[in-house]
Short mmCIF file of C-alpha atoms and ligand atoms in Angstrom, two decimals:
data_model
loop_
_atom_site.label_atom_id
_atom_site.label_comp_id
_atom_site.label_asym_id
_atom_site.label_seq_id
_atom_site.Cartn_x
_atom_site.Cartn_y
_atom_site.Cartn_z
CA ALA U 12 26.45 26.52 5.59
CA GLY U 13 27.05 25.14 2.11
CA LYS U 14 25.03 22.25 0.83
CA LYS U 15 26.65 18.82 0.97
CA VAL U 16 27.63 17.49 -2.45
CA LEU U 17 28.08 13.73 -2.77
CA GLU U 18 29.17 11.45 -5.58
CA ARG U 19 27.68 7.94 -5.69
CA ASP U 20 26.98 5.08 -8.11
CA VAL U 21 23.24 5.40 -7.47
CA VAL U 22 20.99 8.00 -5.88
CA VAL U 23 17.70 6.71 -4.48
CA ILE U 24 14.85 9.16 -3.97
CA GLY U 25 12.57 8.09 -1.12
CA ALA U 26 13.30 6.01 2.01
CA GLY U 27 10.16 3.88 2.03
CA ILE U 28 10.59 0.12 1.91
CA SER U 29 11.07 0.16 -1.91
CA GLY U 30 13.88 2.71 -1.85
CA LEU U 31 15.58 1.24 1.22
CA MET U 32 15.43 -2.28 -0.16
CA THR U 33 17.01 -1.06 -3.43
CA ALA U 34 19.77 0.63 -1.41
CA ARG U 35 20.31 -2.43 0.82
CA ARG U 36 20.75 -4.82 -2.09
CA LEU U 37 22.92 -2.38 -4.06
CA THR U 38 25.31 -1.78 -1.16
CA GLN U 39 25.46 -5.54 -0.58
CA ALA U 40 26.54 -5.82 -4.22
CA GLY U 41 29.30 -3.29 -3.59
CA ARG U 42 27.71 -0.23 -5.17
CA SER U 43 27.80 3.15 -3.45
CA VAL U 44 24.41 4.68 -2.76
CA ALA U 45 22.80 7.78 -1.28
CA VAL U 46 19.14 7.76 -0.26
CA LEU U 47 17.43 11.15 -0.09
CA GLU U 48 14.23 11.26 1.96
CA ALA U 49 11.82 14.20 2.15
CA ARG U 50 10.52 13.45 5.64
CA GLU U 51 12.40 13.58 8.93
CA ARG U 52 11.84 9.82 9.23
CA VAL U 53 12.22 6.70 7.08
CA GLY U 54 9.47 4.17 6.33
CA GLY U 55 7.13 6.25 4.14
CA ARG U 56 3.70 4.65 4.32
CA THR U 57 4.79 2.52 7.28
CA TRP U 58 4.85 4.59 10.47
CA SER U 59 4.68 3.30 14.04
CA ASP U 60 4.36 5.65 17.00
CA THR U 61 3.28 5.87 20.65
CA ILE U 62 0.44 8.35 21.13
CA ASP U 63 -1.21 8.97 24.54
CA GLY U 64 0.75 6.02 25.87
CA GLU U 65 -0.56 3.55 23.28
CA PHE U 66 1.34 1.95 20.40
CA PHE U 67 -0.21 2.78 17.01
CA GLU U 68 0.52 1.48 13.52
CA ILE U 69 -0.42 4.58 11.55
CA GLY U 70 0.33 3.01 8.17
CA GLY U 71 0.97 -0.48 6.76
CA GLN U 72 1.23 -3.15 9.45
CA TRP U 73 0.05 -6.63 8.47
CA VAL U 74 1.96 -9.48 6.86
CA SER U 75 -0.09 -12.03 4.91
CA SER U 76 1.02 -15.64 5.19
CA ASP U 77 1.71 -15.80 1.43
CA GLN U 78 4.01 -12.74 1.34
CA ASP U 79 7.24 -14.68 0.96
CA ALA U 80 9.53 -11.79 0.06
CA LEU U 81 8.60 -9.77 3.13
CA LYS U 82 8.76 -12.83 5.35
CA ALA U 83 12.24 -13.67 4.07
CA LEU U 84 13.35 -10.09 4.77
CA LEU U 85 11.96 -10.27 8.32
CA ARG U 86 14.02 -13.42 8.88
CA GLU U 87 17.10 -11.78 7.35
CA LEU U 88 16.73 -8.83 9.73
CA GLY U 89 16.01 -11.08 12.72
CA LYS U 90 12.59 -9.48 13.27
CA GLU U 91 9.97 -11.25 15.34
CA THR U 92 6.28 -11.37 14.50
CA PHE U 93 3.02 -12.13 16.30
CA GLN U 94 -0.35 -13.37 15.10
CA ARG U 95 -3.47 -11.25 14.82
CA TYR U 96 -6.13 -12.24 17.38
CA ARG U 97 -8.99 -13.91 15.51
CA GLU U 98 -10.64 -16.38 17.89
CA GLY U 99 -14.40 -16.29 18.20
CA ASP U 100 -17.18 -14.86 16.09
CA SER U 101 -17.02 -12.15 13.47
CA VAL U 102 -19.76 -9.51 13.19
CA TYR U 103 -21.72 -8.78 10.02
CA ILE U 104 -24.17 -5.89 9.92
CA SER U 105 -26.54 -6.26 6.99
CA ARG U 106 -28.06 -3.37 5.10
CA ASP U 107 -31.24 -3.42 7.22
CA GLY U 108 -29.06 -2.71 10.25
CA ALA U 109 -29.40 -6.20 11.74
CA ARG U 110 -26.26 -7.38 13.51
CA HIS U 111 -25.24 -11.02 12.99
CA THR U 112 -22.36 -13.00 14.42
CA PHE U 113 -20.74 -15.71 12.33
CA GLN U 114 -17.75 -17.94 11.66
CA GLY U 115 -16.76 -19.08 8.19
CA ASP U 116 -19.25 -18.06 5.50
CA PHE U 117 -21.05 -14.71 5.65
CA PRO U 118 -24.48 -15.01 7.37
CA VAL U 119 -26.41 -14.40 4.16
CA GLY U 120 -28.92 -16.60 2.32
CA GLU U 121 -27.89 -19.74 0.42
CA SER U 122 -28.56 -18.14 -2.93
CA THR U 123 -26.45 -15.08 -2.04
CA LEU U 124 -23.58 -17.34 -0.97
CA ALA U 125 -23.86 -19.15 -4.29
CA GLU U 126 -23.84 -15.79 -6.11
CA ILE U 127 -20.73 -14.68 -4.21
CA ASP U 128 -19.01 -17.92 -5.27
CA ARG U 129 -20.04 -17.40 -8.86
CA LEU U 130 -18.75 -13.80 -8.95
CA VAL U 131 -15.50 -14.79 -7.28
CA GLU U 132 -15.05 -17.63 -9.75
CA ALA U 133 -15.56 -15.26 -12.68
CA LEU U 134 -13.05 -12.81 -11.26
CA ASP U 135 -10.52 -15.54 -10.45
CA GLU U 136 -10.88 -16.93 -13.96
CA LEU U 137 -10.10 -13.53 -15.49
CA ALA U 138 -7.24 -12.90 -13.04
CA SER U 139 -5.70 -16.28 -13.90
CA GLN U 140 -5.40 -15.09 -17.50
CA ILE U 141 -2.92 -12.32 -16.68
CA ASP U 142 0.59 -11.99 -15.37
CA ALA U 143 0.35 -9.53 -12.45
CA ALA U 144 3.58 -7.99 -13.74
CA ALA U 145 2.04 -7.26 -17.16
CA PRO U 146 -1.79 -7.13 -17.13
CA TRP U 147 -1.70 -4.94 -20.25
CA GLU U 148 -0.58 -7.98 -22.27
CA HIS U 149 -3.99 -9.66 -21.92
CA PRO U 150 -5.43 -9.93 -25.47
CA ARG U 151 -8.60 -8.14 -24.28
CA ALA U 152 -6.78 -5.69 -22.00
CA ALA U 153 -8.16 -2.54 -23.63
CA GLU U 154 -11.73 -3.85 -23.53
CA LEU U 155 -11.51 -5.04 -19.90
CA ASP U 156 -9.95 -1.73 -18.94
CA ARG U 157 -12.91 0.23 -20.30
CA ILE U 158 -15.48 -1.56 -18.12
CA GLN U 159 -16.14 -0.18 -14.65
CA PHE U 160 -15.77 -2.88 -11.99
CA SER U 161 -19.21 -1.90 -10.62
CA SER U 162 -20.87 -2.33 -14.05
CA TRP U 163 -19.18 -5.67 -14.55
CA LEU U 164 -20.49 -7.00 -11.22
CA HIS U 165 -24.00 -5.79 -12.05
CA SER U 166 -23.84 -7.34 -15.51
CA LEU U 167 -23.20 -10.74 -13.91
CA SER U 168 -25.64 -10.74 -11.01
CA GLU U 169 -28.82 -9.22 -9.68
CA ASP U 170 -28.06 -10.12 -6.08
CA GLU U 171 -27.24 -6.75 -4.52
CA GLU U 172 -25.86 -8.24 -1.32
CA ALA U 173 -23.50 -10.60 -3.16
CA ILE U 174 -22.34 -7.72 -5.34
CA ARG U 175 -21.75 -5.50 -2.30
CA ILE U 176 -19.64 -8.14 -0.57
CA VAL U 177 -17.42 -8.90 -3.58
CA ASP U 178 -17.20 -5.18 -4.43
CA HIS U 179 -16.21 -4.43 -0.84
CA TYR U 180 -13.12 -6.63 -0.85
CA ILE U 181 -11.64 -5.12 -4.02
CA ALA U 182 -12.86 -1.51 -3.81
CA ALA U 183 -13.02 -0.58 -0.11
CA GLY U 184 -10.68 -3.29 1.13
CA MET U 185 -7.83 -2.92 -1.35
CA LEU U 186 -7.91 -0.13 -3.93
CA THR U 187 -9.73 2.26 -1.53
CA LYS U 188 -11.59 3.76 -4.46
CA HIS U 189 -15.23 3.42 -5.44
CA SER U 190 -15.82 0.62 -7.92
CA HIS U 191 -17.19 2.97 -10.58
CA THR U 192 -13.79 4.70 -10.78
CA PHE U 193 -11.61 1.72 -11.76
CA SER U 194 -11.78 -1.03 -14.33
CA VAL U 195 -12.17 -4.79 -14.41
CA LEU U 196 -8.53 -5.02 -15.57
CA GLN U 197 -7.43 -3.07 -12.47
CA ALA U 198 -9.46 -5.46 -10.27
CA MET U 199 -7.87 -8.43 -12.08
CA LEU U 200 -4.42 -7.03 -11.27
CA MET U 201 -5.39 -6.71 -7.60
CA VAL U 202 -6.49 -10.35 -7.51
CA ALA U 203 -3.57 -11.67 -9.58
CA SER U 204 -1.07 -9.83 -7.35
CA ALA U 205 -2.23 -12.06 -4.48
CA GLU U 206 -2.72 -15.07 -6.81
CA LYS U 207 -6.45 -15.44 -6.20
CA PHE U 208 -9.40 -13.71 -4.58
CA GLU U 209 -9.39 -16.02 -1.59
CA HIS U 210 -5.94 -14.70 -0.63
CA LEU U 211 -7.45 -11.24 -0.27
CA ILE U 212 -10.16 -12.39 2.14
CA ASP U 213 -9.12 -15.59 3.88
CA GLU U 214 -8.74 -15.06 7.65
CA GLY U 215 -5.88 -17.54 7.71
CA ILE U 216 -3.89 -15.78 4.99
CA LEU U 217 -4.74 -12.09 5.03
CA LEU U 218 -3.61 -9.88 7.90
CA ASP U 219 -1.96 -12.91 9.43
CA GLU U 220 0.93 -11.43 11.40
CA ARG U 221 2.41 -8.19 12.67
CA VAL U 222 5.98 -7.16 13.30
CA VAL U 223 7.11 -6.83 16.92
CA GLY U 224 8.13 -3.18 17.34
CA GLY U 225 6.03 -2.12 14.35
CA MET U 226 6.32 -2.34 10.57
CA GLN U 227 8.26 0.93 10.39
CA SER U 228 11.03 -0.70 12.42
CA VAL U 229 11.84 -2.80 9.34
CA SER U 230 12.75 0.37 7.43
CA GLU U 231 14.45 1.85 10.49
CA GLN U 232 16.71 -1.18 10.84
CA ILE U 233 17.63 -1.17 7.15
CA ALA U 234 18.39 2.56 7.35
CA ALA U 235 20.48 2.13 10.52
CA GLU U 236 22.52 -0.61 8.83
CA LEU U 237 23.05 1.64 5.78
CA GLY U 238 24.17 4.49 8.06
CA ASP U 239 23.91 8.29 8.11
CA ASP U 240 26.37 8.57 5.27
CA VAL U 241 23.84 6.82 3.01
CA VAL U 242 20.41 7.91 4.27
CA HIS U 243 19.71 11.65 4.35
CA LEU U 244 16.47 12.78 6.02
CA GLY U 245 14.64 16.09 5.60
CA THR U 246 15.90 16.20 2.01
CA PRO U 247 13.07 16.42 -0.51
CA VAL U 248 14.45 16.13 -4.03
CA ARG U 249 13.13 19.10 -5.97
CA ARG U 250 15.03 18.74 -9.25
CA LEU U 251 16.56 15.83 -11.11
CA GLU U 252 18.99 16.63 -13.92
CA TRP U 253 19.72 13.70 -16.15
CA ALA U 254 21.43 12.76 -19.37
CA ALA U 255 21.30 9.36 -21.02
CA GLY U 256 24.56 7.52 -21.73
CA GLU U 257 28.07 8.93 -21.83
CA GLU U 258 27.40 10.77 -25.07
CA GLY U 259 23.89 11.76 -24.06
CA ALA U 260 22.56 9.06 -26.43
CA ALA U 261 18.99 8.02 -25.80
CA ALA U 262 19.76 4.62 -24.25
CA ASP U 263 17.33 3.65 -21.50
CA GLY U 264 18.60 1.65 -18.56
CA GLN U 265 22.27 2.44 -19.09
CA PRO U 266 24.49 4.45 -16.77
CA GLY U 267 24.31 8.15 -17.51
CA ARG U 268 24.77 11.31 -15.53
CA VAL U 269 22.25 12.28 -12.88
CA THR U 270 22.24 15.11 -10.38
CA ALA U 271 19.59 15.02 -7.67
CA HIS U 272 19.05 18.34 -5.97
CA GLY U 273 17.70 17.83 -2.47
CA ASP U 274 17.12 20.57 0.10
CA ARG U 275 20.18 19.68 2.16
CA VAL U 276 22.20 17.47 -0.16
CA THR U 277 23.08 17.30 -3.85
CA VAL U 278 24.10 13.92 -5.25
CA THR U 279 25.69 13.15 -8.59
CA ALA U 280 25.38 9.53 -9.74
CA ARG U 281 25.26 7.19 -12.73
CA PHE U 282 21.65 6.14 -12.04
CA ALA U 283 18.70 7.44 -10.05
CA VAL U 284 15.89 5.34 -8.59
CA VAL U 285 12.71 7.34 -8.13
CA ALA U 286 11.24 5.33 -5.23
CA VAL U 287 8.20 7.51 -4.58
CA PRO U 288 4.57 6.62 -5.34
CA PRO U 289 3.54 7.41 -8.95
CA ASN U 290 1.20 10.23 -7.93
CA LEU U 291 4.30 12.12 -6.71
CA TYR U 292 6.48 11.75 -9.80
CA SER U 293 5.36 15.15 -11.01
CA ALA U 294 6.33 16.85 -7.75
CA ILE U 295 9.91 16.58 -9.03
CA GLU U 296 11.19 18.78 -11.84
CA TYR U 297 13.09 16.79 -14.46
CA VAL U 298 15.75 18.51 -16.54
CA PRO U 299 15.37 17.79 -19.39
CA ALA U 300 11.65 17.13 -19.06
CA LEU U 301 10.58 13.48 -19.22
CA PRO U 302 9.58 12.25 -22.68
CA ARG U 303 6.01 12.96 -23.83
CA PRO U 304 4.55 9.47 -23.13
CA ARG U 305 5.65 9.74 -19.47
CA LEU U 306 4.34 13.26 -19.05
CA VAL U 307 0.97 11.97 -20.20
CA ALA U 308 1.08 8.56 -18.49
CA HIS U 309 1.98 9.92 -15.06
CA GLN U 310 -1.31 11.79 -14.88
CA HIS U 311 -3.34 8.57 -14.90
CA GLN U 312 -2.32 7.10 -11.54
CA SER U 313 -3.85 8.45 -8.35
CA MET U 314 -3.96 7.53 -4.68
CA GLY U 315 -6.98 5.93 -3.08
CA LEU U 316 -8.30 7.42 0.15
CA VAL U 317 -8.88 5.61 3.43
CA ILE U 318 -8.81 6.62 7.07
CA LYS U 319 -7.36 4.06 9.42
CA ALA U 320 -9.21 4.64 12.71
CA GLN U 321 -7.92 3.12 15.94
CA ALA U 322 -9.21 3.14 19.50
CA ALA U 323 -7.52 1.67 22.57
CA TYR U 324 -9.49 0.34 25.57
CA PRO U 325 -8.53 -0.79 29.09
CA THR U 326 -9.14 -4.40 27.94
CA PRO U 327 -10.10 -6.16 24.70
CA PHE U 328 -13.66 -6.33 26.08
CA TRP U 329 -15.21 -7.80 22.89
CA ARG U 330 -13.32 -11.04 23.50
CA GLU U 331 -15.42 -11.63 26.64
CA ASP U 332 -18.47 -11.62 24.38
CA GLY U 333 -16.88 -14.32 22.24
CA LEU U 334 -16.04 -11.86 19.46
CA SER U 335 -12.87 -11.95 17.39
CA GLY U 336 -12.90 -8.22 16.73
CA THR U 337 -13.40 -8.83 12.99
CA GLY U 338 -16.46 -7.19 11.46
CA PHE U 339 -17.94 -6.04 8.15
CA ALA U 340 -20.75 -3.67 7.22
CA SER U 341 -20.40 -2.30 3.71
CA HIS U 342 -22.94 0.49 4.34
CA GLU U 343 -21.50 1.56 7.73
CA ARG U 344 -19.22 4.56 8.01
CA VAL U 345 -16.53 2.19 9.30
CA CYS U 346 -16.96 -0.67 6.85
CA GLU U 347 -14.40 -3.11 8.25
CA VAL U 348 -12.93 -3.67 11.75
CA TYR U 349 -10.28 -5.91 13.34
CA ASP U 350 -8.73 -6.61 16.72
CA ASN U 351 -5.48 -4.64 16.67
CA THR U 352 -4.25 -5.49 20.16
CA VAL U 353 -0.50 -6.01 20.48
CA ALA U 354 0.06 -9.60 21.65
CA GLY U 355 0.71 -9.66 25.38
CA ASP U 356 -0.64 -6.14 25.95
CA GLU U 357 -3.44 -5.94 28.53
CA HIS U 358 -5.02 -2.98 26.73
CA GLY U 359 -7.21 -3.79 23.76
CA MET U 360 -7.30 -2.01 20.41
CA ILE U 361 -9.78 -1.91 17.56
CA VAL U 362 -8.83 -0.76 14.07
CA GLY U 363 -11.40 0.21 11.46
CA PHE U 364 -11.42 1.67 7.95
CA ILE U 365 -13.37 4.55 6.41
CA VAL U 366 -13.07 4.72 2.64
CA GLY U 367 -13.49 7.17 -0.23
CA GLU U 368 -16.31 9.69 -0.05
CA ARG U 369 -17.04 8.66 3.54
CA ALA U 370 -13.48 9.59 4.44
CA GLU U 371 -13.95 12.99 2.84
CA ASP U 372 -17.20 13.47 4.80
CA ILE U 373 -15.46 12.56 8.05
CA TRP U 374 -12.66 15.07 7.54
CA ALA U 375 -15.27 17.75 6.86
CA LEU U 376 -16.64 17.36 10.45
CA PRO U 377 -15.34 19.28 13.48
CA GLU U 378 -12.92 17.14 15.50
CA GLU U 379 -15.25 16.17 18.36
CA GLU U 380 -18.08 15.17 16.00
CA ARG U 381 -15.64 13.24 13.87
CA ARG U 382 -14.43 11.24 16.86
CA ARG U 383 -18.00 10.61 18.01
CA ALA U 384 -19.08 9.47 14.52
CA VAL U 385 -16.25 6.95 14.28
CA LEU U 386 -16.79 5.60 17.80
CA GLU U 387 -20.53 5.22 17.20
CA SER U 388 -19.68 3.12 14.20
CA PHE U 389 -17.34 0.98 16.37
CA ALA U 390 -20.24 0.66 18.86
CA ALA U 391 -22.47 -0.74 16.10
CA TYR U 392 -20.11 -3.72 16.01
CA PHE U 393 -19.11 -4.06 19.68
CA GLY U 394 -21.68 -2.23 21.81
CA GLU U 395 -21.62 0.88 24.02
CA GLN U 396 -18.26 0.12 25.62
CA ALA U 397 -16.64 1.07 22.32
CA LEU U 398 -17.69 4.70 22.93
CA GLU U 399 -15.16 5.18 25.77
CA PRO U 400 -11.60 4.61 24.51
CA ILE U 401 -8.48 5.56 26.47
CA ALA U 402 -6.69 6.61 23.28
CA PHE U 403 -7.94 7.37 19.77
CA TYR U 404 -6.20 8.10 16.50
CA LEU U 405 -7.20 8.72 12.88
CA SER U 406 -4.47 8.32 10.25
CA ASP U 407 -4.65 11.33 7.95
CA TRP U 408 -2.54 10.27 4.95
CA GLY U 409 -4.52 12.58 2.66
CA SER U 410 -2.89 15.60 4.26
CA GLU U 411 0.64 14.16 4.10
CA GLU U 412 2.40 16.08 1.34
CA TRP U 413 4.78 13.18 0.62
CA THR U 414 1.98 10.60 0.21
CA ARG U 415 -1.40 12.32 -0.47
CA GLY U 416 -3.74 9.40 0.19
CA ALA U 417 -3.81 5.71 1.16
CA TYR U 418 -3.15 2.88 0.72
CA ALA U 419 -1.64 3.20 -2.72
CA ALA U 420 -1.93 4.50 -6.29
CA SER U 421 -3.89 2.83 -9.07
CA TYR U 422 -4.95 3.74 -12.60
CA ASP U 423 -8.07 5.53 -13.73
CA LEU U 424 -10.42 3.79 -16.21
CA GLY U 425 -8.47 2.81 -19.29
CA GLY U 426 -5.12 3.92 -17.87
CA LEU U 427 -3.63 0.53 -17.03
CA SER U 428 -3.96 -0.94 -20.51
CA ARG U 429 -2.80 2.27 -22.16
CA TRP U 430 0.12 3.30 -19.97
CA GLY U 431 0.94 0.38 -17.68
CA HIS U 432 3.62 -1.02 -20.00
CA LEU U 433 5.76 2.07 -19.34
CA GLN U 434 5.65 1.95 -15.55
CA ASN U 435 8.65 -0.32 -14.97
CA GLU U 436 10.72 0.93 -17.91
CA PRO U 437 13.64 3.23 -17.17
CA VAL U 438 13.95 6.64 -18.83
CA GLY U 439 17.64 7.10 -19.63
CA PRO U 440 19.39 6.44 -16.28
CA LEU U 441 16.19 6.95 -14.25
CA PHE U 442 14.50 3.86 -12.76
CA PHE U 443 11.17 3.79 -10.94
CA ALA U 444 10.33 1.64 -7.91
CA SER U 445 7.35 1.51 -5.56
CA SER U 446 4.83 -1.02 -4.31
CA ASP U 447 2.32 0.68 -6.60
CA ILE U 448 4.02 -0.41 -9.83
CA GLN U 449 4.80 -3.95 -8.71
CA GLY U 450 2.98 -7.14 -9.78
CA ALA U 451 3.22 -9.74 -6.97
CA GLY U 452 2.61 -7.91 -3.70
CA TYR U 453 1.06 -4.92 -5.49
CA MET U 454 0.18 -2.11 -3.04
CA HIS U 455 1.77 -3.95 -0.11
CA VAL U 456 5.04 -3.84 1.80
CA ASP U 457 5.83 -7.23 0.26
CA GLY U 458 5.62 -5.61 -3.18
CA GLY U 459 8.03 -2.89 -2.04
CA VAL U 460 10.54 -5.53 -0.92
CA ARG U 461 10.22 -7.31 -4.26
CA ILE U 462 10.58 -4.26 -6.50
CA GLY U 463 13.50 -2.94 -4.44
CA THR U 464 15.32 -6.24 -4.83
CA ASP U 465 14.53 -6.42 -8.56
CA THR U 466 15.57 -2.84 -9.21
CA ALA U 467 18.92 -3.36 -7.51
CA ALA U 468 19.48 -6.48 -9.64
CA ARG U 469 18.59 -4.59 -12.83
CA LEU U 470 21.01 -1.80 -11.93
CA ASP U 471 23.80 -4.22 -11.09
CA THR U 472 23.30 -5.92 -14.46
CA ALA U 473 23.37 -2.55 -16.21
CA PHE U 474 26.59 -1.56 -14.42
CA ARG U 475 28.24 -4.84 -15.40
CA ALA U 476 27.06 -4.56 -19.02
CA ALA U 477 28.70 -1.13 -19.09
CA GLY U 478 31.88 -2.62 -17.64
CA VAL U 479 31.58 -0.84 -14.29
CA GLU U 480 32.70 -3.31 -11.62
CA PRO U 481 31.60 -2.97 -8.00
CA ALA U 482 33.92 -0.91 -5.83
CA LEU U 483 33.68 -3.36 -2.93
CA LEU U 484 33.43 -7.11 -2.63
CA SER U 485 29.92 -8.47 -2.18
CA VAL U 486 29.01 -9.61 1.31
P1 FDA C 7 6.36 4.89 0.32
O1 FDA C 7 5.30 5.86 0.01
O2 FDA C 7 6.29 4.16 1.61
O3 FDA C 7 7.80 5.57 0.25
C1 FDA C 7 8.08 6.66 -0.58
C2 FDA C 7 9.03 7.59 0.16
O4 FDA C 7 9.43 8.65 -0.70
C3 FDA C 7 8.39 8.26 1.37
O5 FDA C 7 9.20 8.07 2.50
C4 FDA C 7 8.30 9.73 0.97
O6 FDA C 7 8.42 10.60 2.08
C5 FDA C 7 9.46 9.85 0.02
N1 FDA C 7 9.35 10.94 -0.97
C6 FDA C 7 8.30 11.31 -1.71
N2 FDA C 7 8.62 12.32 -2.55
C7 FDA C 7 9.93 12.60 -2.33
C8 FDA C 7 10.86 13.55 -2.88
N3 FDA C 7 10.51 14.39 -3.85
N4 FDA C 7 12.13 13.55 -2.39
C9 FDA C 7 12.52 12.69 -1.43
N5 FDA C 7 11.68 11.78 -0.87
C10 FDA C 7 10.40 11.73 -1.32
N6 FDA C 7 0.71 -2.81 3.23
C11 FDA C 7 0.83 -4.03 3.80
O7 FDA C 7 1.61 -4.84 3.32
N7 FDA C 7 0.10 -4.35 4.91
C12 FDA C 7 -0.78 -3.47 5.48
O8 FDA C 7 -1.39 -3.76 6.52
C13 FDA C 7 -0.93 -2.20 4.88
N8 FDA C 7 -1.78 -1.27 5.39
C14 FDA C 7 -1.68 0.05 5.02
C15 FDA C 7 -2.35 1.03 5.75
C16 FDA C 7 -2.17 2.38 5.44
C17 FDA C 7 -2.92 3.42 6.22
C18 FDA C 7 -1.31 2.73 4.37
C19 FDA C 7 -1.07 4.17 4.01
C20 FDA C 7 -0.67 1.76 3.63
C21 FDA C 7 -0.84 0.40 3.95
N9 FDA C 7 -0.17 -0.60 3.25
C22 FDA C 7 -0.13 -1.87 3.77
C23 FDA C 7 0.60 -0.29 2.03
C24 FDA C 7 2.10 -0.19 2.29
O9 FDA C 7 2.32 0.60 3.43
C25 FDA C 7 2.77 0.43 1.06
O10 FDA C 7 2.45 -0.35 -0.06
C26 FDA C 7 4.30 0.49 1.17
O11 FDA C 7 4.71 0.90 2.46
C27 FDA C 7 4.83 1.43 0.11
O12 FDA C 7 6.25 1.52 0.17
P2 FDA C 7 7.04 2.38 -0.93
O13 FDA C 7 8.44 2.45 -0.48
O14 FDA C 7 6.77 1.83 -2.28
O15 FDA C 7 6.37 3.84 -0.89
#
C-alpha cells in the first residue's frame, strides 16, 4: 500500500504532552495539524498500564501543588485527581545503617540541620538571580557553569551529611545524574524552575496529587479529541526536509516548506515542531543539515538515568506501623521511597528510585537477583514484609529507543551557558518543544504543558505576521 501523504499548516513530531499540547492549542486556533508519533501509543514519558492485575505508573505521575499550567489543563479536560498518602512518620536511614523515623526536619544533629539551611539559602540566593527561561543571561553564567555542583557544595561546607542531603534532592531526586557531572548553573535552573528549593522537597507541595486513571490518560484524552486524522501512531519521523521562507531566505520562525517523512505517513507543512527530547534530535536526518551551532549544541544535552521500582502488596502494611511510606537513604540502592497506593485501592504499593551508576549496576544483574536486590532495599525501610510483593515492576526507560533514559535531558558541564540560548530558537520553519528545554516546570509534565501552549502561540503569531489567517474559527 502507498504511504499516506498529508498537507497541513503544522506537522508536530512526537505525541508526548509537549507535542499534543502544541497540537491542541493550534487546532483550537483554527490551524490544521498532523502529529507523527514513533510509538504505538501517545504520552511519551507518561505511561500507565495494568501489569499482573495492578495499576502501574511507569513514567511521570505526580502533580505538585504549584504546577498551575498542568492543574489548569486537568480542569479543562475534566480530569479528577487524588492526594498522595503521607500520614505518619517518614523513614531516614543514615550512613551508619541506623533507621530513624521522623516528621518534619531530618533526624540529624542541630549543626547538620543548620548546615542544610545554609546550603539551601546559598542555592536559593543564586537561583533567585536567574530567569529559569534564560539562565545563560546571568552575568556570571559561564563561571557558574564551569563549577561542578559537588565541588560547590564541598567548597561551602564540611558537613558530609548536610552535603549528601542537599546533593540528593538536586542530583538523585531531579536531574538523575551524579553531582560531579553537572554544574552549579544547571542546579540553579532546577531550583528556579520550581521557584525555590523548598518547592522541590516540601511534602505539601511536591508529589502532591495524582491523576485518576493515570497521567498518560491526559495525553490519551487530548489525542482522542484531536482524532485519528491528526494523530498518527507507529510513525517515527526519519527525515525532515526544510527550507526557510518562500524564497528559501534564511528567516527563522517564519513559515517555510517542511516535509516530514514518517514510516507510514509523509506530511508537508509550513512549520514543523520537533517535540522530542533534545537527546533525540540527532536521530532525525535534516535536509539540509541543521546549521553548525545546532549540530554542535545538540551534542551537549543528555538524559539522566533512573529506575522507577514499584511493588504491590495485599495491603499498605507500613501504615499499620504508623509509617507514611516516605523514606530517604542516600547511600541505599533505592535512595528514595513513597507510598504509591491508588486512593481507595485495598492493595498497597511502594515506589522507589535507583539512580545513575546504581541503576546501571542493577541492570547488569540477572533478573531474579535484580528483583531480590530492590526488594531488600525496600525491606530496609519497611521490614521483611516488603520482600513478598504480589506484583513488581521496574521501569526500563534506558532501553526505550524513543526516550533513552529518565527523567529528562540536561546539559553537561559548561553546556548550558554556552548553548542554552539556542534551545528555544527556531531554525527556519523548525521549532523545538519539550519539557527539557522549558524554564518553569522544567523536566516535568507541567513544563510540557507550558512549552506546548507557548509554541502554539508563537506559531500562530508567525502565521498572522505572514498574513496566513486560520482556516477555521477559533473555539
Ligand atoms: P516525551 O518524551 O514525553 O515525548 C516525546 C515523544 O516523541 C515520545 O512520545 C516519543 O515516542 C516521540 N518521538 C521521539 N522521537 C521521535 C521521532 N523521530 N518521530 C516521531 N516521534 C518521536 N514529571 C512530572 O511532572 N511528575 C512526575 O512524577 C514525573 N516522574 C517521572 C518518572 C519517570 C520514570 C519519567 C521517565 C519521567 C517523569 N517525569 C515526571 C517527567 C515527565 O514525564 C516528562 O517531563 C514529560 O512527560 C515530557 O514530555 P515531552 O512531551 O516533553 O517529552
